[in-house]
């Protein structure tokens, strides 16, 4: 037992023992769809201005239905701050997209500038999301340094090219260690103890699967190519452009399969790394995480979700989101040595919403 | 201190400084929100003899979180403290009594009623369709009209450089042929787009060996018209070549190049908006409609250019026949099918021929 007979908790209990609390998710697809579609309509009608409020509302719903020991999580971001961030990012994006028509060097220059700024945005995004996530009234924090962000999100990735991608698993380890090792709940700092070898196994598995499929697809493509009759005239340019129909019909399914496969493998890797992140994170003396998520199952859910979204031109997105969360959230648990209530607040200030807005707008995922 | 309005709200209080939750009763009196706190039953670690404590918060410092479906209502208190309750009606009463702003209540109400949700879906589809069909092209048109000539000339240089690097070779036509083609362009340009004192577009002809591009013509935004040797040889007489040039000049005068660029960027932004918080692979769902819409825009532009060419040809040569003839010859031998039309950037040739022919003046009555 971890309490005195009177009910007060024992002062020291190793984190490996203790009460297990499963997370739960009570969101429903129907409810979320209603929220999603109304907010989408308002966003389009207001030419995008309402999107900041819509985004916050959606997150509040999903966080609010995620519970741990009877208390839900909260997302407390200020929509106005996010709106300002959106506007700035939209303007920059439009300028960037148009620059390619005017001047090649400007376009390249902007790409380089963006790569340099990217770690700053990622760092801001981590801080912003953490500060605006609350549980039992306490904020989360992210204590990672900006220098660390540059090393993790720019420095090491640059080394991927000379190493021909072999450093990817090690980079995955470093990024998780940076993100989770610098996280805090209230005043309780987290540490990350993950084994650097685990990401290697994850990536090797993914590589193996993709190679197997790649061989299969290559055989199919050769078969189709030899069998197809290709029209002789290449292009009559400004006046007519009629690609042979048969070629189109053959290429499209292969292309879609390729997309499904790469999406599935990406989901597998991300799910396996999520397990790795959770299992390696601990608040010393207080709690640790467990995860029973099956990465292959989550990958399958992701791919079938994409299929549903594609077939419904995106309308199935809320259903897909809820389906994914209903699977993975209950499989995550917290093992607490002491009462979860025994945490005190840390120090925190309001953070700029720019990083959060940028990652929203361009769909950049710094994710778990 | 007796409560002023309805019965007190029962819920949970968190002080924002520790993770400990307290059962609480909340009500308002004339100036303050009053909270009566006691330990929760399931937290036996607190010393058992805890007295209920009372806290007061000035009413003007209380903020209400907007309602969100069935989630607990939250009152935000200074210092990061909060009070959560399932008593939706009670909180609503409190909000009304205090005159708190209730903007998002309307949204919440709409989300709760299936009829309004269905209307939202319809409104979304209609608004999106209107934007894509009219809003975006109009906005792109304005942006194109505002684009300074210097910028468009810069685009010419840039695009021509890319083309020369990847597709084109120096022309192999004789100097005579080149000069006559250049003169023809000057005539045609003056006819289709008679610019005034300070021309926006500098129409000039650029001839190239098109290689794989075959017989082709390309209009760049600043007025540079690129013709391949193949096309010049294919033209049987000046009238046919004039038809092609008039079509290209039509593209330039209507600023189709920059309009297309702006529309493309606009569509991309719009698609990003819609698929905002889905992972990047999910933008595939938006990519296919985007592709179809872009091609739709291009087809409309081709029609505009055809119309400009037809008007000029009828004025200068009496008929659209020269353009129709060369068009027929150039597209002879490639198949047409409904599906490929949808994906192609150009309307079907038979359709173009028909529309061009409609511009021809009626034949004089025969004696």
XYZ file of C-alpha atoms in Angstrom:
735
model
C 0.000 0.000 0.000
C 1.148 3.507 -0.636
C -0.689 5.280 2.160
C -0.656 5.422 5.902
C -3.654 3.843 7.585
C -5.130 7.316 8.081
C -5.051 7.907 4.345
C -2.122 10.268 3.980
C 0.373 9.260 1.299
C 3.740 7.805 2.142
C 6.360 10.490 1.544
C 8.630 8.389 -0.624
C 7.392 5.739 -2.971
C 9.524 4.710 -5.957
C 7.940 5.811 -9.201
C 7.919 2.258 -10.469
C 5.160 1.312 -8.079
C 1.977 3.159 -7.448
C -1.467 3.736 -8.809
C -2.168 3.436 -12.482
C -4.486 5.965 -14.095
C -5.645 5.397 -17.653
C -6.414 8.378 -19.803
C -9.863 8.427 -21.323
C -11.392 10.134 -24.299
C -15.087 10.911 -24.323
C -15.353 12.803 -27.603
C -17.886 11.622 -30.156
C -17.652 11.860 -33.937
C -21.185 13.218 -34.351
C -20.665 15.961 -31.820
C -17.247 16.893 -33.159
C -18.502 16.913 -36.723
C -21.187 19.423 -35.793
C -18.597 21.631 -34.151
C -16.214 21.244 -37.067
C -18.655 21.974 -39.843
C -20.250 25.011 -38.204
C -16.832 26.445 -37.491
C -15.684 25.709 -41.029
C -18.714 27.480 -42.469
C -18.036 30.501 -40.257
C -14.393 30.471 -41.294
C -15.201 30.573 -44.998
C -17.922 33.182 -44.547
C -15.529 35.448 -42.641
C -12.810 34.856 -45.259
C -10.642 33.051 -42.775
C -10.718 35.504 -39.880
C -12.769 33.177 -37.682
C -10.320 30.333 -38.195
C -8.325 31.275 -35.080
C -11.470 30.902 -32.947
C -12.452 27.733 -34.744
C -9.057 26.184 -34.142
C -9.086 27.049 -30.453
C -12.620 25.722 -30.100
C -11.738 22.423 -31.764
C -8.710 21.977 -29.546
C -10.744 22.836 -26.463
C -13.214 20.145 -27.408
C -10.575 17.472 -27.945
C -8.537 18.422 -24.891
C -11.671 18.815 -22.795
C -12.810 15.291 -23.531
C -9.430 13.847 -22.603
C -9.510 12.962 -18.933
C -7.012 11.771 -16.377
C -8.178 10.823 -12.889
C -11.430 12.708 -13.282
C -9.881 15.957 -14.527
C -9.803 16.979 -18.167
C -7.121 18.877 -20.038
C -7.695 22.416 -21.184
C -6.474 24.497 -24.073
C -6.353 28.120 -23.089
C -4.865 29.930 -26.082
C -6.171 33.388 -26.921
C -7.701 33.373 -30.420
C -6.726 36.987 -31.039
C -3.054 36.182 -30.581
C -3.398 33.264 -32.991
C -5.197 35.460 -35.504
C -2.325 37.940 -35.572
C 0.056 35.085 -36.114
C -2.090 33.726 -38.955
C -2.177 37.059 -40.752
C 1.549 37.484 -40.587
C 2.204 33.961 -41.791
C -0.346 34.283 -44.623
C 1.291 37.444 -45.919
C 4.749 35.887 -45.783
C 3.522 32.747 -47.506
C 1.919 34.655 -50.377
C 5.062 36.729 -50.903
C 7.133 33.583 -50.855
C 4.922 31.772 -53.371
C 4.952 34.700 -55.780
C 8.680 35.288 -55.529
C 9.392 32.223 -57.632
C 7.876 33.975 -60.656
C 9.932 37.123 -60.241
C 13.386 36.167 -59.292
C 14.967 32.777 -58.776
C 17.519 34.102 -56.295
C 14.829 35.743 -54.213
C 12.939 32.453 -54.080
C 16.010 30.498 -53.064
C 16.980 33.203 -50.609
C 13.591 32.980 -48.974
C 13.874 29.205 -48.697
C 17.220 29.605 -46.951
C 15.847 32.310 -44.656
C 12.892 30.119 -43.771
C 15.139 27.179 -42.934
C 17.061 29.432 -40.597
C 13.911 30.739 -38.934
C 12.225 27.330 -38.681
C 13.873 26.266 -35.403
C 12.715 29.529 -33.844
C 9.155 28.821 -34.946
C 9.317 25.260 -33.668
C 10.669 26.426 -30.315
C 7.959 29.079 -30.030
C 5.348 26.514 -30.959
C 6.490 24.133 -28.226
C 6.483 26.864 -25.619
C 3.143 28.253 -26.724
C 1.386 24.900 -26.789
C 2.813 23.928 -23.410
C 1.870 27.188 -21.708
C -1.624 27.017 -23.111
C -2.253 23.485 -21.968
C -3.585 23.113 -18.482
C -4.489 20.216 -16.297
C -6.119 20.711 -12.906
C -5.536 24.418 -13.376
C -1.755 24.130 -13.690
C 0.094 25.015 -16.878
C 2.572 22.862 -18.640
C 5.922 24.390 -19.466
C 8.660 23.901 -21.972
C 12.122 24.770 -20.715
C 14.156 23.882 -23.785
C 16.690 26.504 -24.870
C 16.593 28.289 -28.216
C 20.131 27.138 -28.903
C 19.028 23.592 -28.322
C 16.218 24.105 -30.811
C 18.654 25.253 -33.486
C 20.851 22.237 -32.873
C 17.954 19.789 -32.949
C 15.869 21.262 -35.766
C 18.543 22.703 -38.017
C 22.024 21.567 -37.079
C 21.483 17.843 -36.861
C 19.044 17.637 -39.796
C 21.705 19.257 -42.003
C 23.950 16.323 -41.181
C 21.345 13.960 -42.576
C 22.426 14.714 -46.118
C 26.112 13.825 -45.812
C 25.225 10.771 -43.754
C 22.741 9.662 -46.427
C 19.947 9.617 -43.895
C 21.604 7.098 -41.606
C 21.497 9.557 -38.734
C 17.687 9.709 -38.845
C 17.063 7.356 -35.896
C 19.622 9.174 -33.768
C 18.042 12.491 -34.725
C 14.665 11.101 -33.681
C 16.132 10.192 -30.303
C 17.702 13.629 -29.845
C 14.495 15.419 -30.771
C 12.417 13.409 -28.341
C 14.955 13.919 -25.617
C 14.885 17.670 -26.265
C 11.105 17.922 -26.376
C 10.231 15.624 -23.485
C 13.279 16.110 -21.313
C 12.541 19.822 -21.139
C 8.842 19.522 -20.463
C 7.331 20.318 -17.093
C 3.954 20.108 -15.450
C 3.659 22.974 -13.061
C 6.910 22.951 -11.146
C 7.603 19.275 -11.767
C 10.313 18.871 -14.410
C 10.300 15.808 -16.624
C 13.299 13.719 -17.572
C 13.724 11.539 -20.613
C 15.327 8.138 -20.227
C 14.583 6.545 -23.582
C 17.040 4.056 -25.048
C 18.693 5.521 -28.195
C 18.613 2.106 -29.801
C 14.840 1.913 -30.035
C 14.396 4.394 -32.911
C 16.927 2.380 -34.938
C 14.712 -0.664 -34.732
C 11.662 1.394 -35.667
C 13.284 2.846 -38.770
C 14.818 -0.434 -39.844
C 11.426 -2.082 -39.628
C 9.858 0.655 -41.709
C 12.673 0.392 -44.231
C 12.205 -3.326 -44.503
C 8.508 -3.029 -45.133
C 8.901 -0.269 -47.683
C 11.590 -2.183 -49.560
C 9.333 -5.182 -49.778
C 6.491 -3.109 -51.154
C 8.841 -1.208 -53.421
C 9.947 -4.399 -55.127
C 6.331 -5.407 -55.593
C 5.351 -2.065 -57.096
C 8.373 -2.001 -59.390
C 7.345 -5.344 -60.840
C 3.827 -4.032 -61.403
C 5.023 -0.849 -63.073
C 7.260 -2.728 -65.502
C 4.375 -4.970 -66.402
C 2.056 -2.048 -67.052
C 4.644 -0.066 -68.988
C 5.432 -2.862 -71.370
C 1.773 -3.571 -71.974
C 0.647 0.005 -72.528
C 0.524 1.718 -75.949
C 1.824 5.227 -75.740
C 0.723 7.866 -78.214
C 3.438 9.102 -80.592
C 2.853 12.850 -80.613
C 4.271 14.351 -77.461
C 2.580 17.722 -77.192
C 0.882 20.244 -79.364
C 1.475 22.742 -76.620
C -0.565 25.898 -76.707
C -3.383 24.422 -78.706
C -4.278 20.951 -77.516
C -3.231 18.539 -74.796
C -4.852 15.113 -74.747
C -2.873 12.499 -72.837
C -3.765 8.931 -73.687
C -6.534 7.795 -71.407
C -5.162 4.312 -70.850
C -1.914 5.662 -69.455
C -3.777 7.867 -67.017
C -5.955 5.017 -65.771
C -2.904 2.870 -65.146
C -0.831 5.488 -63.401
C -3.429 6.844 -60.989
C -4.020 3.672 -58.889
C -0.285 3.098 -58.559
C 0.199 6.676 -57.468
C -2.561 6.356 -54.896
C -1.129 3.081 -53.588
C 2.226 4.749 -53.252
C 0.691 7.536 -51.237
C -1.206 5.097 -49.021
C 1.956 3.140 -48.382
C 4.105 6.105 -47.501
C 1.350 7.547 -45.318
C 0.969 4.206 -43.562
C 4.671 3.828 -42.923
C 4.965 7.409 -41.736
C 2.103 6.719 -39.333
C 3.812 3.555 -38.133
C 7.056 5.384 -37.446
C 5.301 8.253 -35.727
C 3.222 5.888 -33.573
C 6.216 3.776 -32.621
C 8.153 6.909 -31.741
C 5.186 8.140 -29.707
C 5.419 4.954 -27.663
C 9.125 5.526 -27.316
C 8.555 9.101 -26.155
C 5.904 8.200 -23.609
C 7.710 5.227 -22.152
C 10.875 7.229 -21.696
C 9.318 10.233 -19.981
C 9.169 10.444 -16.253
C 8.603 13.042 -13.562
C 11.128 11.727 -11.054
C 9.555 10.592 -7.806
C 6.108 11.461 -9.028
C 4.936 9.653 -12.094
C 5.815 7.920 -15.321
C 3.922 6.985 -18.478
C 2.945 3.704 -20.025
C 1.691 3.107 -23.519
C 0.006 0.071 -24.998
C -0.535 1.605 -28.441
C 0.028 -0.853 -31.269
C 1.866 1.138 -33.972
C 0.671 -1.098 -36.810
C -2.922 -0.723 -35.758
C -2.531 3.030 -35.544
C -0.907 3.057 -38.986
C -3.844 1.114 -40.366
C -6.272 3.551 -38.758
C -4.372 6.458 -40.288
C -4.424 5.005 -43.789
C -8.102 4.096 -43.674
C -8.807 7.550 -42.295
C -7.022 9.090 -45.270
C -9.057 6.950 -47.627
C -12.284 8.071 -45.984
C -11.181 11.689 -46.100
C -10.227 11.423 -49.756
C -13.501 9.805 -50.744
C -15.554 12.410 -48.912
C -13.423 15.371 -50.064
C -12.406 16.040 -46.492
C -15.821 15.884 -44.823
C -14.854 12.748 -42.906
C -12.005 14.611 -41.195
C -13.764 15.080 -37.827
C -14.772 11.438 -37.766
C -11.189 10.486 -38.587
C -9.781 12.650 -35.803
C -12.134 11.228 -33.187
C -11.569 7.675 -34.363
C -7.823 8.049 -33.988
C -8.070 9.587 -30.533
C -10.618 7.047 -29.318
C -8.101 4.366 -30.168
C -4.895 5.798 -28.805
C -5.843 7.883 -25.779
C -7.215 5.049 -23.581
C -4.034 3.064 -24.208
C -1.892 5.711 -22.528
C -1.634 5.629 -18.767
C 0.090 7.435 -15.971
C 1.618 5.491 -13.098
C 1.737 7.818 -10.104
C 3.772 7.241 -6.995
C 1.904 9.919 -5.133
C -1.371 11.688 -5.362
C -1.660 13.442 -8.705
C -2.792 16.489 -6.814
C 0.589 16.969 -5.137
C 2.109 19.152 -7.816
C 2.633 22.880 -7.555
C 2.629 25.544 -10.209
C 5.776 26.689 -11.966
C 6.600 30.138 -13.282
C 5.368 31.120 -16.689
C 4.672 34.078 -18.968
C 2.413 34.408 -21.970
C 4.172 33.435 -25.159
C 3.947 34.736 -28.701
C 1.448 32.840 -30.790
C 3.550 33.161 -33.942
C 5.092 29.733 -33.785
C 1.765 28.102 -33.102
C 0.123 29.985 -35.946
C 2.857 29.096 -38.389
C 2.661 25.438 -37.581
C -1.135 25.518 -37.922
C -1.207 27.360 -41.176
C 1.358 25.388 -43.096
C 0.457 22.096 -41.497
C 3.897 21.718 -40.024
C 3.888 19.076 -37.352
C 6.575 19.284 -34.748
C 4.528 16.517 -33.183
C 5.099 13.656 -30.885
C -24.200 37.162 2.767
C -27.231 35.745 1.105
C -27.144 34.818 -2.571
C -28.937 37.304 -4.809
C -30.166 35.177 -7.631
C -30.777 31.457 -8.133
C -29.406 28.562 -6.102
C -25.642 28.226 -5.663
C -23.563 26.363 -8.215
C -21.925 23.167 -7.119
C -18.592 22.255 -8.665
C -14.833 22.000 -8.353
C -12.371 24.789 -7.576
C -8.716 24.793 -8.601
C -6.495 27.586 -7.336
C -3.971 27.516 -10.188
C -1.072 27.244 -7.776
C -1.367 23.578 -6.912
C -3.044 20.623 -8.535
C -5.327 20.080 -5.589
C -9.053 20.272 -6.327
C -11.617 21.498 -3.842
C -15.338 20.918 -3.784
C -16.945 24.305 -3.909
C -20.244 26.075 -3.773
C -20.456 29.310 -5.660
C -22.924 32.127 -5.726
C -22.935 35.838 -6.326
C -23.998 38.692 -4.119
C -24.043 42.386 -4.889
C -20.376 42.918 -5.534
C -18.539 39.618 -5.375
C -18.545 36.034 -6.413
C -18.424 33.960 -3.273
C -16.796 30.538 -3.191
C -17.168 28.156 -0.287
C -14.372 25.596 -0.443
C -13.982 22.209 1.217
C -11.708 19.245 0.593
C -12.838 16.605 -1.875
C -13.890 13.215 -0.578
C -11.436 11.297 -2.686
C -8.404 13.172 -1.466
C -7.929 11.681 2.009
C -4.363 12.942 2.125
C -5.639 16.274 3.434
C -5.848 16.451 7.208
C -9.402 15.381 8.006
C -10.280 18.418 10.093
C -10.266 21.016 7.309
C -12.690 23.807 7.773
C -14.609 25.031 4.767
C -13.050 28.324 3.697
C -14.706 31.193 1.954
C -13.107 33.185 -0.851
C -14.476 36.255 -2.520
C -13.735 37.488 -6.043
C -14.960 40.872 -7.338
C -17.581 40.194 -10.007
C -15.833 42.313 -12.602
C -12.803 39.984 -12.432
C -14.809 36.891 -13.248
C -14.727 35.674 -16.857
C -16.818 32.911 -18.354
C -15.411 30.330 -20.738
C -17.755 30.003 -23.721
C -19.897 26.877 -23.587
C -18.708 23.924 -25.625
C -21.177 21.093 -26.025
C -21.470 18.973 -22.905
C -18.134 19.954 -21.375
C -18.172 21.442 -17.914
C -18.711 25.199 -17.771
C -15.666 27.038 -16.477
C -15.461 30.330 -14.630
C -12.037 31.933 -14.927
C -10.836 33.681 -11.796
C -7.786 35.886 -11.241
C -4.414 34.295 -10.572
C -5.069 31.306 -12.823
C -7.788 29.926 -10.556
C -10.907 28.346 -12.026
C -14.250 26.914 -11.034
C -15.780 24.079 -13.041
C -19.373 22.897 -12.878
C -21.817 20.699 -14.747
C -24.647 23.071 -13.911
C -25.071 24.614 -17.374
C -28.373 26.258 -16.569
C -26.976 27.770 -13.420
C -24.001 29.310 -15.188
C -26.227 30.634 -17.939
C -28.382 32.300 -15.303
C -25.316 33.832 -13.726
C -24.068 35.101 -17.074
C -27.405 36.691 -17.811
C -27.598 38.278 -14.369
C -24.114 39.730 -14.751
C -24.586 40.792 -18.362
C -21.509 38.886 -19.436
C -20.706 38.874 -23.202
C -22.169 35.763 -24.775
C -20.811 35.779 -28.301
C -19.922 32.155 -28.718
C -23.164 31.033 -27.112
C -24.757 31.510 -30.493
C -22.194 29.273 -32.103
C -22.740 26.680 -29.421
C -26.486 26.844 -29.984
C -26.040 26.358 -33.701
C -23.772 23.384 -33.110
C -26.447 21.742 -30.967
C -29.258 21.846 -33.509
C -29.016 19.396 -36.418
C -31.030 21.674 -38.688
C -28.600 24.517 -38.211
C -25.690 22.155 -38.668
C -27.127 20.986 -41.966
C -27.628 24.611 -42.981
C -24.013 25.288 -42.022
C -22.882 22.485 -44.266
C -24.890 23.931 -47.124
C -23.668 27.444 -46.348
C -20.097 26.212 -46.301
C -20.407 24.454 -49.639
C -22.136 27.434 -51.221
C -19.687 29.970 -49.791
C -16.713 27.851 -50.829
C -18.130 27.390 -54.325
C -18.828 31.122 -54.674
C -15.351 31.956 -53.518
C -13.702 29.548 -55.907
C -15.934 30.364 -58.855
C -16.209 34.129 -58.501
C -14.417 35.522 -55.478
C -10.964 34.214 -56.203
C -10.919 34.969 -59.967
C -12.177 38.491 -59.277
C -9.585 39.082 -56.584
C -6.903 37.647 -58.841
C -8.106 39.959 -61.597
C -7.725 42.986 -59.319
C -4.291 41.884 -58.224
C -3.345 41.381 -61.869
C -4.609 44.855 -62.793
C -2.528 46.335 -60.004
C 0.640 44.485 -60.952
C 3.160 47.029 -62.265
C 4.453 46.546 -65.844
C 8.014 46.342 -64.573
C 7.100 43.287 -62.516
C 5.562 41.580 -65.525
C 8.606 42.298 -67.653
C 10.741 40.798 -64.907
C 8.614 37.662 -65.072
C 9.224 37.429 -68.815
C 12.955 37.426 -68.316
C 12.733 34.852 -65.571
C 10.411 32.443 -67.372
C 12.281 32.722 -70.683
C 15.502 31.892 -68.903
C 13.982 28.756 -67.425
C 12.508 27.720 -70.774
C 15.776 28.280 -72.622
C 17.592 26.217 -70.069
C 15.244 23.272 -70.115
C 13.253 23.045 -73.332
C 14.310 25.422 -76.064
C 17.137 25.747 -78.561
C 18.077 28.694 -80.795
C 15.806 29.066 -83.815
C 16.826 27.642 -87.159
C 14.572 29.771 -89.302
C 16.022 32.117 -91.869
C 16.382 35.832 -91.129
C 13.733 36.744 -93.722
C 11.134 34.486 -92.186
C 11.940 35.879 -88.757
C 11.618 39.490 -89.840
C 8.296 38.918 -91.535
C 6.969 37.127 -88.457
C 8.096 40.006 -86.241
C 6.382 42.522 -88.497
C 3.248 40.402 -88.437
C 3.244 40.438 -84.653
C 3.543 44.219 -84.560
C 0.517 44.500 -86.865
C -1.508 41.966 -84.956
C -0.644 43.464 -81.567
C -1.749 46.881 -82.715
C -4.991 45.359 -83.936
C -5.843 43.263 -80.892
C -4.429 45.479 -78.142
C -3.974 49.044 -79.395
C -2.118 50.492 -76.449
C -1.896 54.244 -76.066
C 0.968 56.573 -75.388
C 2.525 54.582 -72.570
C 2.196 50.915 -73.371
C 1.980 48.433 -70.515
C 3.106 45.503 -72.625
C 6.091 45.385 -74.937
C 5.086 42.941 -77.607
C 8.090 41.220 -79.058
C 8.545 37.958 -80.870
C 10.976 35.293 -79.746
C 11.595 32.357 -82.056
C 13.034 29.090 -80.842
C 13.566 25.541 -81.918
C 10.981 23.827 -79.746
C 12.463 20.356 -79.729
C 10.090 18.082 -77.832
C 7.551 20.851 -77.547
C 6.811 20.566 -81.257
C 4.643 23.249 -82.811
C 3.895 25.566 -79.935
C 3.174 29.136 -78.958
C 3.564 30.713 -75.540
C 2.555 34.112 -74.207
C 4.590 35.551 -71.347
C 3.081 38.192 -69.033
C 5.121 41.198 -70.195
C 4.309 40.783 -73.908
C 7.003 38.370 -75.045
C 5.485 35.821 -77.432
C 7.476 32.652 -77.942
C 6.873 30.747 -81.186
C 8.553 27.484 -82.081
C 9.994 26.876 -85.535
C 7.585 23.983 -85.828
C 4.596 26.253 -85.522
C 5.900 28.805 -88.007
C 6.486 26.075 -90.584
C 3.057 24.578 -89.927
C 1.338 27.867 -90.771
C 0.412 27.893 -94.469
C 0.052 31.625 -94.779
C 0.240 34.851 -92.859
C -3.437 34.714 -91.937
C -3.015 31.445 -90.050
C 0.047 32.701 -88.208
C -1.806 35.930 -87.463
C -4.611 33.878 -85.906
C -2.167 32.172 -83.560
C -0.456 35.464 -82.679
C -3.790 37.158 -82.047
C -4.706 34.381 -79.614
C -1.436 34.850 -77.733
C -1.760 38.639 -77.676
C -5.225 38.109 -76.244
C -3.635 36.210 -73.343
C -1.189 39.031 -72.675
C -3.699 41.865 -72.870
C -5.998 40.128 -70.372
C -3.009 39.497 -68.064
C -3.742 35.779 -67.926
C -0.223 34.898 -66.840
C -0.245 36.811 -63.565
C -3.915 36.069 -62.972
C -3.142 32.396 -63.214
C -0.275 32.728 -60.768
C -2.418 34.589 -58.241
C -5.269 32.129 -58.599
C -2.894 29.249 -58.024
C -1.547 30.793 -54.858
C -5.043 31.698 -53.699
C -6.263 28.150 -54.186
C -3.296 26.824 -52.264
C -4.012 29.140 -49.347
C -7.687 28.172 -49.427
C -6.888 24.465 -49.482
C -4.456 24.903 -46.580
C -7.192 26.651 -44.662
C -9.620 23.801 -45.146
C -7.252 21.027 -44.267
C -5.614 23.087 -41.531
C -5.130 20.717 -38.665
C -4.959 17.486 -40.573
C -1.554 16.023 -41.252
C 0.032 16.967 -44.537
C -0.849 13.751 -46.328
C -4.501 14.642 -45.835
C -4.146 17.576 -48.174
C -4.452 14.964 -50.895
C -8.185 15.211 -50.343
C -8.009 18.851 -51.364
C -5.402 18.434 -54.086
C -7.655 16.766 -56.630
C -10.365 19.415 -56.600
C -7.649 22.087 -56.685
C -6.233 20.528 -59.824
C -9.638 20.426 -61.487
C -10.381 24.002 -60.535
C -7.039 25.264 -61.831
C -7.690 23.573 -65.146
C -11.125 25.122 -65.196
C -9.610 28.556 -64.798
C -7.203 27.850 -67.661
C -10.000 26.741 -69.961
C -11.895 29.955 -69.304
C -8.780 31.923 -70.176
C -8.325 29.998 -73.418
C -11.861 30.919 -74.353
C -11.157 34.587 -73.672
C -8.057 34.478 -75.850
C -9.967 32.722 -78.610
C -12.589 35.427 -78.505
C -9.980 38.195 -78.817
C -8.386 36.376 -81.747
C -11.752 35.799 -83.434
C -12.691 39.480 -83.213
C -9.397 40.527 -84.781
C -9.499 37.912 -87.536
C -12.997 38.852 -88.632
C -11.958 42.489 -88.806
C -8.669 41.920 -90.603
C -9.392 38.858 -92.735
C -13.169 38.591 -92.799
C -13.390 35.171 -91.131
C -12.019 32.978 -88.350
C -11.215 30.272 -90.856
C -7.401 30.681 -90.752
C -7.296 29.962 -87.018
C -9.749 27.098 -87.313
C -7.709 25.535 -90.105
C -4.404 25.583 -88.297
C -6.059 24.412 -85.096
C -7.591 21.452 -86.906
C -4.272 20.502 -88.452
C -2.348 20.782 -85.223
C -4.735 18.614 -83.231
C -5.348 16.043 -85.943
C -4.399 12.571 -84.784
C -4.804 12.992 -81.011
C -7.871 11.473 -79.397
C -10.529 13.340 -77.508
C -12.473 11.894 -74.659
C -14.598 13.351 -71.922
C -12.252 12.388 -69.100
C -9.147 13.776 -70.707
C -11.007 17.015 -71.363
C -11.679 17.393 -67.685
C -7.995 17.020 -66.907
C -6.726 18.991 -69.864
C -6.058 22.698 -69.582
C -7.739 23.385 -72.902
C -11.306 22.996 -74.007
C -11.960 20.277 -76.529
C -10.931 21.241 -80.029
C -14.357 20.612 -81.552
C -15.826 22.968 -78.964
C -13.247 25.638 -79.765
C -13.876 25.331 -83.492
C -17.570 25.686 -82.958
C -17.200 28.781 -80.796
C -14.781 30.370 -83.236
C -17.068 29.716 -86.162
C -19.871 31.503 -84.332
C -17.919 34.742 -84.767
C -17.966 34.522 -88.567
C -20.267 37.026 -90.271
C -23.215 35.374 -92.045
C -22.552 34.523 -95.674
C -24.005 37.032 -98.143
C -27.292 35.796 -99.639
C -26.761 34.044 -102.929
C -28.430 35.395 -106.026
